[in-house]
Short mmCIF file of C-alpha atoms and ligand atoms in Angstrom, two decimals:
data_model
loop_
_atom_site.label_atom_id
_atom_site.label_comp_id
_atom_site.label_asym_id
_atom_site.label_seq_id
_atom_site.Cartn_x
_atom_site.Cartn_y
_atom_site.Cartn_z
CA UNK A 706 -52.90 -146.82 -69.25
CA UNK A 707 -53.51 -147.59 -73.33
CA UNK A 708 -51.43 -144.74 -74.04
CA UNK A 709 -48.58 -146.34 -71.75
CA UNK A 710 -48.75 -150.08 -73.44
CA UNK A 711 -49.18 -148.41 -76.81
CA UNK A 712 -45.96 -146.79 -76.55
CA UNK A 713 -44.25 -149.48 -74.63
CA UNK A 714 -45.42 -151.65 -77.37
CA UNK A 715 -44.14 -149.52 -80.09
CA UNK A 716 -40.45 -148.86 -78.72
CA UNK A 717 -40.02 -152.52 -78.29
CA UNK A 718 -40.65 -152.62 -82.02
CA UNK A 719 -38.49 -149.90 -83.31
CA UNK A 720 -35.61 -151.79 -81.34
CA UNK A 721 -36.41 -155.09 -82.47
CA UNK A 722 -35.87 -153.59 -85.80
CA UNK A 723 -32.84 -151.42 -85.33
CA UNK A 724 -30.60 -154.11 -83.75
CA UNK A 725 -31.93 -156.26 -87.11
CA UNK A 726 -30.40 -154.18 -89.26
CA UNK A 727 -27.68 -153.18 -87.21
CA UNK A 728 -26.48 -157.35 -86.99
CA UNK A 729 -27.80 -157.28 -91.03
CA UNK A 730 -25.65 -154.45 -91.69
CA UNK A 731 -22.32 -156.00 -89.78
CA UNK A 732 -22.47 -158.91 -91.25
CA UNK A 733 -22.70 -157.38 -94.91
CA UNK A 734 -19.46 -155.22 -93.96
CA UNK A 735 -17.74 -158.67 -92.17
CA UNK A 736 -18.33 -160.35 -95.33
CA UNK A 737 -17.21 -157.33 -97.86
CA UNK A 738 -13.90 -156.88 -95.63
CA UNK A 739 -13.36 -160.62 -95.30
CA UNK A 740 -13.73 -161.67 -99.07
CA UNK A 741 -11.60 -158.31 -100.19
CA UNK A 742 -8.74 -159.44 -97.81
CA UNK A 743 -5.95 -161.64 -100.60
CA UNK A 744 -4.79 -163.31 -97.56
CA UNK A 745 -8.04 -164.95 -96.12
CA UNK A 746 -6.76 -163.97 -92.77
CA UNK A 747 -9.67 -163.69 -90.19
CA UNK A 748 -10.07 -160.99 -87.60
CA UNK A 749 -10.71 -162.57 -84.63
CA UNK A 750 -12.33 -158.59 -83.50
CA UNK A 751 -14.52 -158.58 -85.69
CA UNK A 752 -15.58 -161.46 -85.50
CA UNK A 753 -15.91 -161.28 -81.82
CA UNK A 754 -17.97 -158.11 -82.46
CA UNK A 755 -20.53 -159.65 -84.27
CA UNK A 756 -20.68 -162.40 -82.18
CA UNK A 757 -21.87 -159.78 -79.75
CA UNK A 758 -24.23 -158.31 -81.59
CA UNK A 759 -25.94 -161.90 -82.61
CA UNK A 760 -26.12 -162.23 -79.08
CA UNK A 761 -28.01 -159.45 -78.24
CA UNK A 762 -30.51 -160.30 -80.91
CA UNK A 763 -31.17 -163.85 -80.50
CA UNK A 764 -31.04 -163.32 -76.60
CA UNK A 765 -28.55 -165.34 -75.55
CA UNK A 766 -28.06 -165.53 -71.81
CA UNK A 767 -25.15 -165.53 -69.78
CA UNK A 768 -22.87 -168.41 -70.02
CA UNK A 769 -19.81 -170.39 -68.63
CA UNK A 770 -16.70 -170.15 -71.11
CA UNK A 771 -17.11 -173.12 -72.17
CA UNK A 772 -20.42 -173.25 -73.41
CA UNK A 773 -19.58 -169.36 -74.85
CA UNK A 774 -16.61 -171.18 -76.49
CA UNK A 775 -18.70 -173.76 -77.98
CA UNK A 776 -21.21 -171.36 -79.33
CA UNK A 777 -18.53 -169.00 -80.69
CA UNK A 778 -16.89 -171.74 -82.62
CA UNK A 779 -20.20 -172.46 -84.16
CA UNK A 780 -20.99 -169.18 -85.04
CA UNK A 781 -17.43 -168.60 -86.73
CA UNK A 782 -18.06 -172.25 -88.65
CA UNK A 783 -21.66 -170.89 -89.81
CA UNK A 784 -19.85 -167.68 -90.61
CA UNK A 785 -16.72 -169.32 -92.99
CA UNK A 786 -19.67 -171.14 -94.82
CA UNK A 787 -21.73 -167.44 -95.28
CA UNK A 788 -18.35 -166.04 -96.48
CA UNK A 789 -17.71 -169.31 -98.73
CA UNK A 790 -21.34 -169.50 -100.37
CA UNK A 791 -20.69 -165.78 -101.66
CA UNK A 792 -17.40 -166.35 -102.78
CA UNK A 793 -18.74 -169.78 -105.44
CA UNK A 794 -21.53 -167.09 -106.28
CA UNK A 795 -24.39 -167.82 -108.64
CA UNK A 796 -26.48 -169.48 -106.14
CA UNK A 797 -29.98 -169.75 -106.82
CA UNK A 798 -30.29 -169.21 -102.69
CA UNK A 799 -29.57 -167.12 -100.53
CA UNK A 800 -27.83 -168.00 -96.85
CA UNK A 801 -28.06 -166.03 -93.95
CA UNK A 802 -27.88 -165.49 -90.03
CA UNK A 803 -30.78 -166.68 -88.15
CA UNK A 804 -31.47 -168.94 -84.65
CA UNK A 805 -29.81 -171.66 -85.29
CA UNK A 806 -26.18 -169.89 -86.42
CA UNK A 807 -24.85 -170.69 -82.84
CA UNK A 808 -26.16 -174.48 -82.85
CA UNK A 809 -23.37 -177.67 -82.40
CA UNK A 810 -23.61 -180.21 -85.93
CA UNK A 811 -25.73 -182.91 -83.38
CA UNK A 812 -28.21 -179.94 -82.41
CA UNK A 813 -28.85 -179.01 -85.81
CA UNK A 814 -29.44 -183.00 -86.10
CA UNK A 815 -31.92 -183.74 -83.36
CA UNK A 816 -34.26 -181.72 -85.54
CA UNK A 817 -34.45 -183.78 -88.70
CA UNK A 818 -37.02 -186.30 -87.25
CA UNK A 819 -37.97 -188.46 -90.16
CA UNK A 820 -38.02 -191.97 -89.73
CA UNK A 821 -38.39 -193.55 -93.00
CA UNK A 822 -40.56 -196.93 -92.35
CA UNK A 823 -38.97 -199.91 -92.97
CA UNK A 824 -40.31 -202.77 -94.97
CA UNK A 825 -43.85 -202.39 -97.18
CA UNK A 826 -45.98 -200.05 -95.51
CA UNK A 827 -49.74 -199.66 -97.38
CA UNK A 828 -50.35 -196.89 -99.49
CA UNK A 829 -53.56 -195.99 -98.14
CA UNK A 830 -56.30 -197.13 -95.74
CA UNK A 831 -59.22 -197.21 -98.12
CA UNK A 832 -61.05 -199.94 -98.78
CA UNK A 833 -61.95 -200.78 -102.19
CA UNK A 834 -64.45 -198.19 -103.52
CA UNK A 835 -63.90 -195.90 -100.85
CA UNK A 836 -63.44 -192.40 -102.51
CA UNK A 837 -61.55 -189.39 -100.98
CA UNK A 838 -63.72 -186.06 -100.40
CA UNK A 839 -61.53 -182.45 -102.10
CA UNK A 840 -60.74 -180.19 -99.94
CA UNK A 841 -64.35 -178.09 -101.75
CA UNK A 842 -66.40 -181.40 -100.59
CA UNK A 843 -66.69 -182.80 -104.14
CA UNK A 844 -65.86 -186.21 -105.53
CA UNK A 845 -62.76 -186.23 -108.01
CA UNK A 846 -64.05 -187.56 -111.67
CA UNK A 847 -61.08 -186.69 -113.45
CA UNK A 848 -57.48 -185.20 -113.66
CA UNK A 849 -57.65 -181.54 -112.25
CA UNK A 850 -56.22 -179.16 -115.10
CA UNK A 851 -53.16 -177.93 -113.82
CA UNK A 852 -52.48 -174.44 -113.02
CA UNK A 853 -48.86 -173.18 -113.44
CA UNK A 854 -48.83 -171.76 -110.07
CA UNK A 855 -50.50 -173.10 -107.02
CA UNK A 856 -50.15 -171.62 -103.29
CA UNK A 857 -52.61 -172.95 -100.33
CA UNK A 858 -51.14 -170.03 -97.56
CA UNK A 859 -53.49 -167.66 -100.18
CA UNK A 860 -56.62 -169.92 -100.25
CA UNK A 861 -59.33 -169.34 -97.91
CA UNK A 862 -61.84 -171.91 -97.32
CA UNK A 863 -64.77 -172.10 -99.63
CA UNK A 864 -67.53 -168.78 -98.57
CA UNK A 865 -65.54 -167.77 -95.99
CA UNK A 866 -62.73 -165.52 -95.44
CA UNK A 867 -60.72 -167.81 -93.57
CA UNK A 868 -57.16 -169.18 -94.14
CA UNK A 869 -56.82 -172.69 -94.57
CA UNK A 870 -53.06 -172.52 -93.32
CA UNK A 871 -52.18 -171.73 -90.23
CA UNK A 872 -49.61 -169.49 -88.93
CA UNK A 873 -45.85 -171.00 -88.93
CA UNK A 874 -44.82 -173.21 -85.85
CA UNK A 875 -41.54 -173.88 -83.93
CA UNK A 876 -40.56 -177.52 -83.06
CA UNK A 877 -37.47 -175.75 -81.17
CA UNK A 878 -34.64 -178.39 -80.79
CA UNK A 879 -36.39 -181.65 -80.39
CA UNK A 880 -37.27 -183.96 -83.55
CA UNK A 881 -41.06 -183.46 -83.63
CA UNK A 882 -41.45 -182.33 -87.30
CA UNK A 883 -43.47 -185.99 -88.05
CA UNK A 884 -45.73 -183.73 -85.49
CA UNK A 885 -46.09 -180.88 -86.88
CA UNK A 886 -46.49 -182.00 -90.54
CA UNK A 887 -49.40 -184.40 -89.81
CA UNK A 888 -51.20 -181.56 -87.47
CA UNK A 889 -50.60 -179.08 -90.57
CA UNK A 890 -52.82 -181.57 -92.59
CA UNK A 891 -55.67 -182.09 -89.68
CA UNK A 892 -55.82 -178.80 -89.37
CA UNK A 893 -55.88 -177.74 -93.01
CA UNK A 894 -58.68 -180.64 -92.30
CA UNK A 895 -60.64 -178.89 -89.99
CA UNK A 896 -60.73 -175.56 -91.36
CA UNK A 897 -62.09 -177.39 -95.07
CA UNK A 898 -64.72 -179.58 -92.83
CA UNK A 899 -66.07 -177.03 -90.19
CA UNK A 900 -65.33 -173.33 -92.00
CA UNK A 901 -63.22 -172.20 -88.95
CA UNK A 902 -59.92 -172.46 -87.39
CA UNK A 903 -58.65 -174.68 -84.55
CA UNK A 904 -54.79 -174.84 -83.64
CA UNK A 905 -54.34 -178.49 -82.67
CA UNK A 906 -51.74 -179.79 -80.47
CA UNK A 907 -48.20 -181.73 -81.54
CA UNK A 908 -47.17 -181.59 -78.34
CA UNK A 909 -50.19 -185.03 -77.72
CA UNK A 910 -48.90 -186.79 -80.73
CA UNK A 911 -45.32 -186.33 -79.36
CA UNK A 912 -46.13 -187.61 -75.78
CA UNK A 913 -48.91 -189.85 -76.55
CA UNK A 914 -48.13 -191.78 -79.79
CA UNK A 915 -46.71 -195.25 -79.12
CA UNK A 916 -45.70 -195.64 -82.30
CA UNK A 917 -43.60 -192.78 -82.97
CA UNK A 918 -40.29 -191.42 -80.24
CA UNK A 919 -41.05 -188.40 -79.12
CA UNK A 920 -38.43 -186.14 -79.64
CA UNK A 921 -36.52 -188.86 -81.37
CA UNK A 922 -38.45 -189.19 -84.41
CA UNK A 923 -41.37 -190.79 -86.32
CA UNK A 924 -42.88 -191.18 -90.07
CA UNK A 925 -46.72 -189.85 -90.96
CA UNK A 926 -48.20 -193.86 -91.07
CA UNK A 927 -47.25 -194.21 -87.15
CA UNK A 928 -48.94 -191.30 -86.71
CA UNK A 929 -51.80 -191.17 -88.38
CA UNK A 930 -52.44 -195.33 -86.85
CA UNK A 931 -52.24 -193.18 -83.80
CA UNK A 932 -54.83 -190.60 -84.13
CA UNK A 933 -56.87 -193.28 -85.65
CA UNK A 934 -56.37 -195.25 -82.66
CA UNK A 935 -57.32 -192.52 -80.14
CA UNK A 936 -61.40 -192.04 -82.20
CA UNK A 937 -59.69 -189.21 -84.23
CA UNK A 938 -59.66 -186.80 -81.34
CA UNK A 939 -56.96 -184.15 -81.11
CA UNK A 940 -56.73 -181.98 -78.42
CA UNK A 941 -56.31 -177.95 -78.87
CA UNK A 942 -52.87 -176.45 -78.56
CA UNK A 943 -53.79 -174.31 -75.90
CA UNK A 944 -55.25 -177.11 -74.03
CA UNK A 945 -52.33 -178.86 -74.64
CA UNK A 946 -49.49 -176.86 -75.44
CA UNK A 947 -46.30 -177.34 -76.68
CA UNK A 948 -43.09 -178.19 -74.23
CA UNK A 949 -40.06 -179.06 -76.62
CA UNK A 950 -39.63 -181.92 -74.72
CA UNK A 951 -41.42 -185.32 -74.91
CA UNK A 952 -43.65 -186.12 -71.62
CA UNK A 953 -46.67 -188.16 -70.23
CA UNK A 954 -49.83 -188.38 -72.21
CA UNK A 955 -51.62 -186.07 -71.01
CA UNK A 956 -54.64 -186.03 -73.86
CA UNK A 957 -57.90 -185.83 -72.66
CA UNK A 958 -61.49 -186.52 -74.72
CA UNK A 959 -63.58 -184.02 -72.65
CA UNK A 960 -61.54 -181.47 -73.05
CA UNK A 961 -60.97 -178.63 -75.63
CA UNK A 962 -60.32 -180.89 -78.87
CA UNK A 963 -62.19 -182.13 -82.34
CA UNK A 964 -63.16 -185.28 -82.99
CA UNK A 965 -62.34 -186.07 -86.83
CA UNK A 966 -64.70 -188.12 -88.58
CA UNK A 967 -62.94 -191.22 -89.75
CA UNK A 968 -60.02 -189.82 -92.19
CA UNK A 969 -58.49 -192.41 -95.50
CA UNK A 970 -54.91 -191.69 -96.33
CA UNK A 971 -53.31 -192.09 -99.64
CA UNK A 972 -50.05 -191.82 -100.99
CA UNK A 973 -48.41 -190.18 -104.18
CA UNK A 974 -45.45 -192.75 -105.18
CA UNK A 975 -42.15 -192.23 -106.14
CA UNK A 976 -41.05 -189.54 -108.96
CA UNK A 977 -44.63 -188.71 -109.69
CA UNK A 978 -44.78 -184.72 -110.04
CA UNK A 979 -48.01 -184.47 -111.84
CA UNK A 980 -49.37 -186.97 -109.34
CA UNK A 981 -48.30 -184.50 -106.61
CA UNK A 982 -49.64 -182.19 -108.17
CA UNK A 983 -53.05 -183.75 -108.87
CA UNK A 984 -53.25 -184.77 -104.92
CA UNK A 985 -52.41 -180.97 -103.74
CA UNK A 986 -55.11 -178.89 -105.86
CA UNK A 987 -57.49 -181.66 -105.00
CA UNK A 988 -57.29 -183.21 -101.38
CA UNK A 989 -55.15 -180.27 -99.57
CA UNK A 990 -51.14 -180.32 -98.50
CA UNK A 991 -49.01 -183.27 -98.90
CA UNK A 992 -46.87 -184.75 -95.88
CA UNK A 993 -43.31 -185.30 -97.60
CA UNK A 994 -40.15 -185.86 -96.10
CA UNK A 995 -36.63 -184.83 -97.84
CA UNK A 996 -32.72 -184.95 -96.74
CA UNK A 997 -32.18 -181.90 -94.83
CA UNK A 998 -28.42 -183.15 -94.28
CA UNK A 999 -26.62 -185.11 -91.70
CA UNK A 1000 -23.11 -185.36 -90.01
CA UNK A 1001 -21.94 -188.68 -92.02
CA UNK A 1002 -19.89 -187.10 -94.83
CA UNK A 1003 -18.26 -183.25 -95.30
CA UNK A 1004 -20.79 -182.89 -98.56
CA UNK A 1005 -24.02 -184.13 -96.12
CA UNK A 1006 -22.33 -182.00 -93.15
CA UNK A 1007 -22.87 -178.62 -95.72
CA UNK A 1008 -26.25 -179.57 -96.35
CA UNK A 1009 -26.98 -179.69 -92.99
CA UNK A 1010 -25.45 -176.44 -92.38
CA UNK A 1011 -26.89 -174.46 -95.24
CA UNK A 1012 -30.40 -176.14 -94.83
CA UNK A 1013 -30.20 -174.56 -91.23
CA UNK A 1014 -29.03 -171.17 -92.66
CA UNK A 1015 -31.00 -170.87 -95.43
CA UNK A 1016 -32.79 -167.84 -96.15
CA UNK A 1017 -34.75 -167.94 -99.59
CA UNK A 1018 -34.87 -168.60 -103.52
CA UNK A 1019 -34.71 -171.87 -104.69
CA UNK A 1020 -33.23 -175.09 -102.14
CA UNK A 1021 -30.83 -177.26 -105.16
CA UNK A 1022 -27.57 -178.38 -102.76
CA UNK A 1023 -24.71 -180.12 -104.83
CA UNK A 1024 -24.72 -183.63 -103.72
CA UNK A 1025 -28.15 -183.72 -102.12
CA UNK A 1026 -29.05 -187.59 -102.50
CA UNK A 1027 -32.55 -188.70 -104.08
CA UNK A 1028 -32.42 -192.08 -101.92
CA UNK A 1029 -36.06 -192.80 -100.34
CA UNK A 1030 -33.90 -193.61 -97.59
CA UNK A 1031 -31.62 -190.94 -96.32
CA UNK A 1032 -34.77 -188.55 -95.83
CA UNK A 1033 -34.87 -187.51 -92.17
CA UNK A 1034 -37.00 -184.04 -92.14
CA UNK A 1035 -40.50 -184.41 -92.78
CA UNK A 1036 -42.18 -181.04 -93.83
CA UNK A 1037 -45.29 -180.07 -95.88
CA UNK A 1038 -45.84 -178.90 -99.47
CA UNK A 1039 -48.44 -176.53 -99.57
CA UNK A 1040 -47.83 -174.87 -103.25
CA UNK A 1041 -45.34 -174.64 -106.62
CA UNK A 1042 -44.95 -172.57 -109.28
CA UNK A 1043 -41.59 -171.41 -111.63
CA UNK A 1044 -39.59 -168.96 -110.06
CA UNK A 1045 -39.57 -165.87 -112.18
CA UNK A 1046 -35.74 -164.79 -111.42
CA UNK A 1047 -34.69 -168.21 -112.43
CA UNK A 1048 -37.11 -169.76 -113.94
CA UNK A 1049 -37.04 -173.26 -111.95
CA UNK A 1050 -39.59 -174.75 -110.94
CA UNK A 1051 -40.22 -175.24 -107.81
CA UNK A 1052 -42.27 -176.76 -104.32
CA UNK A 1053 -43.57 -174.46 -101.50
CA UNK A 1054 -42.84 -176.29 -98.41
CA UNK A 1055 -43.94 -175.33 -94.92
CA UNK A 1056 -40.93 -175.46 -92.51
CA UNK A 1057 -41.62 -176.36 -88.63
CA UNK A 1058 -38.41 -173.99 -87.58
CA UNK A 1059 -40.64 -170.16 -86.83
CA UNK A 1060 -41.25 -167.48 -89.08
CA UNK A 1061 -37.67 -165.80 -88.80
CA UNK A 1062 -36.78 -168.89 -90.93
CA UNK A 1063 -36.15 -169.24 -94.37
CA UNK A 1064 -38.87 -167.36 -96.69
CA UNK A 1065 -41.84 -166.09 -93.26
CA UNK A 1066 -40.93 -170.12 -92.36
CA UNK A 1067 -40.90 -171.87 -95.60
CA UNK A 1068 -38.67 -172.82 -98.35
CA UNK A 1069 -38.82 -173.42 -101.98
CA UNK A 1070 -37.19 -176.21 -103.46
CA UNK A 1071 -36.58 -177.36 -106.95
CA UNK A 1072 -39.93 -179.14 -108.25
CA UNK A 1073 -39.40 -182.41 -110.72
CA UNK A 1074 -35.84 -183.64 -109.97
CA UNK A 1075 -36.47 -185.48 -106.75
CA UNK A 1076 -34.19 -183.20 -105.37
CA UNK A 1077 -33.29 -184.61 -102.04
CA UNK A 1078 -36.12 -187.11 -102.14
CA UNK A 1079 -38.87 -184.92 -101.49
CA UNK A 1080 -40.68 -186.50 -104.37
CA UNK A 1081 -40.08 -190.28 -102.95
CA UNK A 1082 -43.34 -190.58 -101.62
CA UNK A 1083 -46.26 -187.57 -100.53
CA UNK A 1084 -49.16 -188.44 -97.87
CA UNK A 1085 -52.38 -186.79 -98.26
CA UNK A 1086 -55.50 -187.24 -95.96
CA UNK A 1087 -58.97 -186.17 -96.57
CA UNK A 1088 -62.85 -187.22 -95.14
CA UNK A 1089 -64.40 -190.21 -97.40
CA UNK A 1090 -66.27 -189.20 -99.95
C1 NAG B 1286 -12.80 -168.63 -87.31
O1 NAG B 1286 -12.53 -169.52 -88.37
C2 NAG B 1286 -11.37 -169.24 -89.10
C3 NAG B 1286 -11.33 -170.19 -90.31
O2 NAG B 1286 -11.38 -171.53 -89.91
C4 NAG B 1286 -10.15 -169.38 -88.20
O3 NAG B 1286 -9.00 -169.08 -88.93
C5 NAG B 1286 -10.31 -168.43 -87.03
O4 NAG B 1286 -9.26 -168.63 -86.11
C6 NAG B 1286 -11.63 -168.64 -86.31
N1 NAG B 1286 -11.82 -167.54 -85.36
C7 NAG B 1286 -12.35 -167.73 -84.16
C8 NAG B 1286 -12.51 -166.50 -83.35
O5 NAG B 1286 -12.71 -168.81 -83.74
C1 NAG B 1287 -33.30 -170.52 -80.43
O1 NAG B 1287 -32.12 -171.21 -80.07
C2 NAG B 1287 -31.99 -171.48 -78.69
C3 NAG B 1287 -30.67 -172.22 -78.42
O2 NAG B 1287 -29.64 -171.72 -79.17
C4 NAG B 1287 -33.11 -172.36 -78.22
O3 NAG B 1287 -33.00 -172.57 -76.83
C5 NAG B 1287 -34.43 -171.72 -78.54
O4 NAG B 1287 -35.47 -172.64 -78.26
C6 NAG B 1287 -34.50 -171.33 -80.00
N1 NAG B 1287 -35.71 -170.60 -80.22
C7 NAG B 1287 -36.56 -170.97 -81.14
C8 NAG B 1287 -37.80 -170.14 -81.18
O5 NAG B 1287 -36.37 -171.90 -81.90
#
């Protein structure tokens, strides 16, 4: 019987990992043949052929012409941009196929989820001469020396072996990445306060904050009032798992769950790296959102697009605006350094899109330009000191 799963087990992973390449390996040859061809004439086989292939891989069901219409004329779009990114060359990132090449421009917007607050919102919750506790339980005295190179997905917590990042999530296609940035801070949180791990749920912010819209959208204040309205309790991710689709409250205080001691917010403001960075090495991830792009002009439609197809180095987009306002995807910073093929610096940001995303699920993006706003303002949260 072990024998039987073992090699059950195994075969599903050699051809997981053959049709990869195989749909790799196409589109490399699409691309060559396309970009050699003087006439830019496409070849509507070929195409189809690879459409066939990215099919197979991304498990695409059976569906009405239509709808197979539809997702071919996506795929061809997200194809013409692949083909167009090599052809400018020089990039300092790389594009590439992944679950979202088939998605329509509004999918590909229901996921940017940020809702920038309107009006003066407070910067933080303490009270006067309330001090926030590091993420190593001490009490900050002065500026932490900077290292030139900072990553939290490779720090444990203090005498233990344990990550203090959890695996990657997937918001899917509804706008919950408020969610899943503010649950990346509790439970960087947890794992700091209590030495071990517990996967918290997004799924009870997204049904049971009143504050924020579900799968429409919400900023980190909104939900943070909201866990501090509900006695900081979050329920477990198991316990309450995640649906893609925004529901009755369903949270429940007796059942599998932490309860937070009370939890002071702060922010970083605007165009203040070397605050950033102060706030990450000492109190844990910052909650930032940037513009991941947006169906309002054709410069702001190819951000969108590349955002969704990006696959690593360092996120600069011509035309990216640095407006607090136009932000709409709220994500989490967990490192920076200088890239060494480039030598820009840049943010590690934690993406809410799986691990078959970007970089294993994150992105880098150019650190110290406000490139598209992510340095308008960062959250951070941490126990009082
Ligand atoms: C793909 O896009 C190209 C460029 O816009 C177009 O010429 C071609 O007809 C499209 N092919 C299919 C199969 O949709
Ligand atoms: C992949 O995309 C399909 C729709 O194209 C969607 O239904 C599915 O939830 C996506 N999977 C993940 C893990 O995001």
């Amino acid at each position: 019987m072990e024998t039987t799963k073992f090699v059950l087990c195994f075969i599903l992973l050699v051809h997981t990992q053959v049709s990869s390449t195989e749909l790799d390996n196409a589109l490399e040859s699409f691309i060559a043949s396309t970009m050699s061809k003087s006439s830019g004439k496409s070849n509507t086989d070929a195409i189809q052929n690879l459409f066939n292939l990215y099919n197979k891989q991304y498990n695409r069901k059976i569906r009405t012409t239509n709808e197979e219409k539809l997702r071919l004329d996506s795929f061809n779009k997200t194809l013409n941009m692949l083909i167009e990114h090599r052809r400018q060359g020089d990039k300092t990132y790389t594009l590439g196929l992944n679950n979202h090449s088939d998605w329509t421009l509004d999918e590909l917007m229901k996921l940017n989820g940020a809702r920038i607050p309107e009006g003066k919102v407070p910067t933080t919750n303490a009270k006067a001469g309330e001090r926030m506790m590091t993420w190593d339980g001490k009490v900050a005295t002065s500026r932490a020396s900077l290292p030139t190179w900072y990553d939290y997905t490779m720090v444990v917590a203090s005498g233990t072996k344990i990550p203090v990042i959890q695996s990657i999530k997937n918001q899917q296609a509804c706008g919950s990445c408020y969610a899943f940035a503010t649950i990346c801070l509790l439970e960087f949180q947890y794992v700091v306060q209590t030495k071990s791990t517990l996967i918290l749920s997004e799924q009870q912010v997204v049904d049971c904050s009143k504050s924020t819209s579900g799968c429409n959208g919400g900023n980190f204040i909104n939900t943070f009032n909201y866990i501090q309205s509900n006695s900081w309790q979050v329920n477990t991710a198991s316990y309450y798992p995640y649906k893609n689709v925004a529901g009755k409250c369903l949270f429940k205080a007796t059942a599998p769950g932490v309860r937070f001691s009370p939890l002071l917010y702060n922010t970083v403001s605007s165009n203040n790296v070397v605050g950033m960075q102060q706030a990450l090495i000492y109190y844990g991830p910052l909650y930032v959102a940037f513009f991941a792009g947006s169906n309002s002009s054709p410069t702001y439609i190819s951000i969108l697009n590349k955002f969704s197809s990006y696959q690593g180095g360092i996120w600069q987009p011509n035309g990216c605006p640095t407006s607090s306002s136009t932000r709409n995807h709220a994500v989490v910073i967990v490192g920076y350094g200088v890239d060494t093929v480039t030598n820009i610096p840049y943010w590690k940001v934690r993406n809410s899109w799986g691990n078959t995303w970007g970089e294993a699920g994150y992105f880098r993006i150019r650190r110290g330009v406000n490139m598209c706003g992510i340095e308008s303002d960062a959250y951070y949260i941490a126990k009082r000191a």
